[in-house]
Tab-separated table of C-alpha atoms in Angstrom:
chain	number	residue	atom	x	y	z
A	1429	UNK	CA	0.000	0.000	0.000
A	1430	UNK	CA	2.800	2.333	0.831
A	1431	UNK	CA	4.392	1.594	-2.487
A	1432	UNK	CA	1.213	2.459	-4.292
A	1433	UNK	CA	1.008	5.750	-2.428
A	1434	UNK	CA	4.634	6.514	-3.194
A	1435	UNK	CA	4.115	5.646	-6.832
A	1436	UNK	CA	1.026	7.867	-6.956
A	1437	UNK	CA	2.923	10.729	-5.309
A	1438	UNK	CA	5.799	10.266	-7.739
A	1439	UNK	CA	3.301	10.199	-10.603
A	1440	UNK	CA	1.689	13.375	-9.303
A	1441	UNK	CA	5.105	15.014	-8.966
A	1442	UNK	CA	5.972	14.028	-12.525
A	1443	UNK	CA	2.652	15.357	-13.796
A	1444	UNK	CA	3.201	18.623	-11.921
A	1445	UNK	CA	6.723	18.916	-13.308
A	1446	UNK	CA	5.434	18.269	-16.810
A	1447	UNK	CA	2.716	20.879	-16.352
A	1448	UNK	CA	5.236	23.330	-14.948
A	1449	UNK	CA	7.593	22.634	-17.837
A	1450	UNK	CA	4.781	23.126	-20.318
A	1451	UNK	CA	3.755	26.331	-18.603
A	1452	UNK	CA	7.380	27.505	-18.545
A	1453	UNK	CA	7.756	26.649	-22.224
A	1454	UNK	CA	4.603	28.612	-22.940
A	1455	UNK	CA	5.820	31.565	-20.886
A	1456	UNK	CA	9.241	31.478	-22.594
A	1457	UNK	CA	7.563	31.282	-25.987
A	1458	UNK	CA	5.277	34.193	-25.106
A	1459	UNK	CA	8.270	36.130	-23.769
A	1460	UNK	CA	10.155	35.536	-27.047
A	1461	UNK	CA	7.117	36.696	-28.990
A	1462	UNK	CA	6.895	39.831	-26.826
A	1463	UNK	CA	10.611	40.491	-27.358
A	1464	UNK	CA	10.152	40.231	-31.133
A	1465	UNK	CA	7.093	42.437	-30.959
A	1466	UNK	CA	9.033	44.902	-28.801
A	1467	UNK	CA	11.904	44.983	-31.329
A	1468	UNK	CA	9.420	45.593	-34.125
A	1469	UNK	CA	7.818	48.404	-32.135
A	1470	UNK	CA	11.254	49.918	-31.432
A	1471	UNK	CA	12.055	49.891	-35.153
A	1472	UNK	CA	8.689	51.464	-35.878
A	1473	UNK	CA	9.318	54.071	-33.172
A	1474	UNK	CA	12.735	54.846	-34.729
A	1475	UNK	CA	11.090	55.265	-38.120
A	1476	UNK	CA	8.467	57.599	-36.647
A	1477	UNK	CA	11.156	59.587	-34.829
A	1478	UNK	CA	13.118	59.943	-38.078
A	1479	UNK	CA	9.961	60.948	-39.936
A	1480	UNK	CA	9.215	63.506	-37.229
A	1481	UNK	CA	12.767	64.893	-37.394
A	1482	UNK	CA	12.533	65.191	-41.183
A	1483	UNK	CA	9.116	66.832	-40.935
A	1484	UNK	CA	10.435	69.285	-38.335
A	1485	UNK	CA	13.475	70.052	-40.515
A	1486	UNK	CA	11.209	70.543	-43.553
A	1487	UNK	CA	8.964	72.835	-41.543
A	1488	UNK	CA	11.956	74.790	-40.254
A	1489	UNK	CA	13.271	75.183	-43.824
A	1490	UNK	CA	9.796	76.216	-44.972
A	1491	UNK	CA	9.612	78.874	-42.246
A	1492	UNK	CA	13.062	80.197	-43.208
A	1493	UNK	CA	12.149	80.257	-46.908
A	1494	UNK	CA	8.882	82.096	-46.224
A	1495	UNK	CA	10.733	84.590	-44.011
A	1496	UNK	CA	13.339	85.174	-46.762
A	1497	UNK	CA	10.602	85.623	-49.358
A	1498	UNK	CA	8.765	88.048	-47.078
A	1499	UNK	CA	11.970	90.053	-46.577
A	1500	UNK	CA	12.623	90.058	-50.335
A	1501	UNK	CA	9.095	91.267	-51.011
A	1502	UNK	CA	9.580	94.120	-48.547
A	1503	UNK	CA	13.099	94.796	-49.770
A	1504	UNK	CA	12.211	94.941	-53.449
A	1505	UNK	CA	8.586	96.087	-53.242
A	1506	UNK	CA	9.374	99.273	-55.204
A	1507	UNK	CA	11.349	97.537	-57.928
A	1508	UNK	CA	8.650	97.618	-60.598
A	1509	UNK	CA	7.842	101.278	-59.973
A	1510	UNK	CA	11.518	102.224	-60.133
A	1511	UNK	CA	12.024	100.238	-63.329
A	1512	UNK	CA	9.079	102.102	-64.841
A	1513	UNK	CA	10.625	105.447	-63.793
A	1514	UNK	CA	14.040	104.755	-65.338
A	1515	UNK	CA	13.022	105.425	-68.988
A	1516	UNK	CA	11.556	108.767	-67.857
A	1517	UNK	CA	14.846	109.666	-66.192
A	1518	UNK	CA	16.722	108.537	-69.324
A	1519	UNK	CA	14.591	110.821	-71.501
A	1520	UNK	CA	14.991	113.746	-69.112
A	1521	UNK	CA	18.774	113.287	-69.175
A	1522	UNK	CA	18.730	113.251	-72.996
A	1523	UNK	CA	16.546	116.360	-73.107
A	1524	UNK	CA	18.798	118.189	-70.649
A	1525	UNK	CA	21.823	117.187	-72.661
A	1526	UNK	CA	20.246	118.587	-75.832
A	1527	UNK	CA	19.318	121.895	-74.093
A	1528	UNK	CA	22.652	122.234	-72.392
A	1529	UNK	CA	24.335	124.695	-74.771
A	1530	UNK	CA	21.238	126.427	-76.116
A	1531	UNK	CA	20.510	129.803	-74.478
A	1532	UNK	CA	16.985	129.814	-75.874
A	1533	UNK	CA	16.063	126.834	-73.683
A	1534	UNK	CA	18.079	127.829	-70.634
A	1535	UNK	CA	14.957	128.150	-68.456
A	1536	UNK	CA	13.754	124.716	-69.612
A	1537	UNK	CA	17.176	123.339	-68.943
A	1538	UNK	CA	17.267	124.754	-65.421
A	1539	UNK	CA	13.732	123.553	-64.656
A	1540	UNK	CA	14.341	120.066	-65.959
A	1541	UNK	CA	17.639	119.921	-64.088
A	1542	UNK	CA	15.799	120.667	-60.822
A	1543	UNK	CA	13.192	117.977	-61.496
A	1544	UNK	CA	15.853	115.467	-62.478
A	1545	UNK	CA	17.799	116.163	-59.279
A	1546	UNK	CA	14.609	115.515	-57.303
A	1547	UNK	CA	14.239	112.182	-59.090
A	1548	UNK	CA	17.856	111.335	-58.289
A	1549	UNK	CA	17.153	112.043	-54.612
A	1550	UNK	CA	14.118	109.747	-54.715
A	1551	UNK	CA	16.263	107.003	-56.233
A	1552	UNK	CA	18.896	107.551	-53.567
A	1553	UNK	CA	16.236	107.392	-50.844
A	1554	UNK	CA	15.251	103.915	-52.042
A	1555	UNK	CA	18.878	102.783	-52.352
A	1556	UNK	CA	18.914	102.828	-56.145
A	1557	UNK	CA	22.396	103.379	-57.504
A	1558	UNK	CA	23.785	103.886	-60.962
A	1559	UNK	CA	26.131	101.140	-62.113
A	1560	UNK	CA	29.525	102.599	-62.900
A	1561	UNK	CA	30.540	101.310	-66.291
A	1562	UNK	CA	32.634	103.759	-68.330
A	1563	UNK	CA	36.318	102.755	-68.155
A	1564	UNK	CA	35.493	99.709	-66.009
A	1565	UNK	CA	36.293	96.151	-66.940
A	1566	UNK	CA	33.286	94.504	-68.551
A	1567	UNK	CA	31.250	92.578	-65.987
A	1568	UNK	CA	28.473	90.409	-67.439
A	1569	UNK	CA	26.532	90.677	-64.168
A	1570	UNK	CA	26.393	94.470	-64.412
A	1571	UNK	CA	26.821	95.255	-68.095
A	1572	UNK	CA	25.098	94.150	-71.251
A	1573	UNK	CA	27.489	94.481	-74.185
A	1574	UNK	CA	25.812	95.308	-77.456
A	1575	UNK	CA	28.980	95.855	-79.465
A	1576	UNK	CA	32.720	95.354	-79.472
A	1577	UNK	CA	34.757	98.144	-80.961
A	1578	UNK	CA	38.379	98.680	-81.939
A	1579	UNK	CA	39.942	101.000	-79.388
A	1580	UNK	CA	43.659	101.641	-78.994
A	1581	UNK	CA	43.245	103.795	-75.865
A	1582	UNK	CA	41.702	101.086	-73.665
A	1583	UNK	CA	42.598	97.563	-72.693
A	1584	UNK	CA	40.621	94.754	-74.151
A	1585	UNK	CA	37.310	94.045	-72.384
A	1586	UNK	CA	37.017	97.627	-71.069
A	1587	UNK	CA	33.751	99.511	-71.335
A	1588	UNK	CA	34.404	102.409	-73.734
A	1589	UNK	CA	30.884	103.770	-74.141
A	1590	UNK	CA	27.667	103.634	-72.089
A	1591	UNK	CA	24.571	103.742	-74.248
A	1592	UNK	CA	22.090	103.328	-71.395
A	1593	UNK	CA	22.785	103.639	-67.689
A	1594	UNK	CA	22.308	100.591	-65.499
A	1595	UNK	CA	20.972	100.612	-61.963
A	1596	UNK	CA	20.927	98.484	-58.839
A	1597	UNK	CA	18.256	98.380	-56.166
A	1598	UNK	CA	20.034	97.592	-52.917
A	1599	UNK	CA	22.158	94.599	-53.986
A	1600	UNK	CA	20.109	93.588	-57.033
A	1601	UNK	CA	20.734	94.658	-60.619
A	1602	UNK	CA	17.406	95.947	-61.883
A	1603	UNK	CA	18.756	97.117	-65.226
A	1604	UNK	CA	22.236	96.338	-66.574
A	1605	UNK	CA	24.174	99.051	-68.369
A	1606	UNK	CA	24.083	98.808	-72.157
A	1607	UNK	CA	27.671	99.269	-73.230
A	1608	UNK	CA	30.238	99.026	-75.976
A	1609	UNK	CA	33.376	97.116	-75.081
A	1610	UNK	CA	36.905	97.423	-76.446
A	1611	UNK	CA	38.141	94.410	-78.422
């Protein structure tokens, strides 16, 4: 009888061990699955963090670009008006030049000279400057060459004649000088 009890106890112990082993195997398997799931979630989190960083960088660049554009709009808001005024100034300069030595038109000359000086002051107020060209080395960013001429007095690639004045608005060329350049 004692042997039967011992055998039954041993059997129960074995069954319990087997159940515990099965439970442990299940827990280990579930733990491995959770680890894999955790690794997958970490990778996904890394991807989302990278996407967020890129989105924040894009937004920061967008804000900077918009700010630059806003500054440019303010900075060059008068550009079109000034460009439209330049031909008027050109014509006034030509008229003054033609009246210069004629006593008959001296009053016209003086009056136009006063108006032209007022226009120059307006240009100066808005930081519009004439591009210096005559005698300067040709610069394709500032000058637009319409002819090359033989000239023994100047070095090659020197501006020898200005046909139309060029202007800058702040740091931007709004009209290049039309020039003739020595060969």
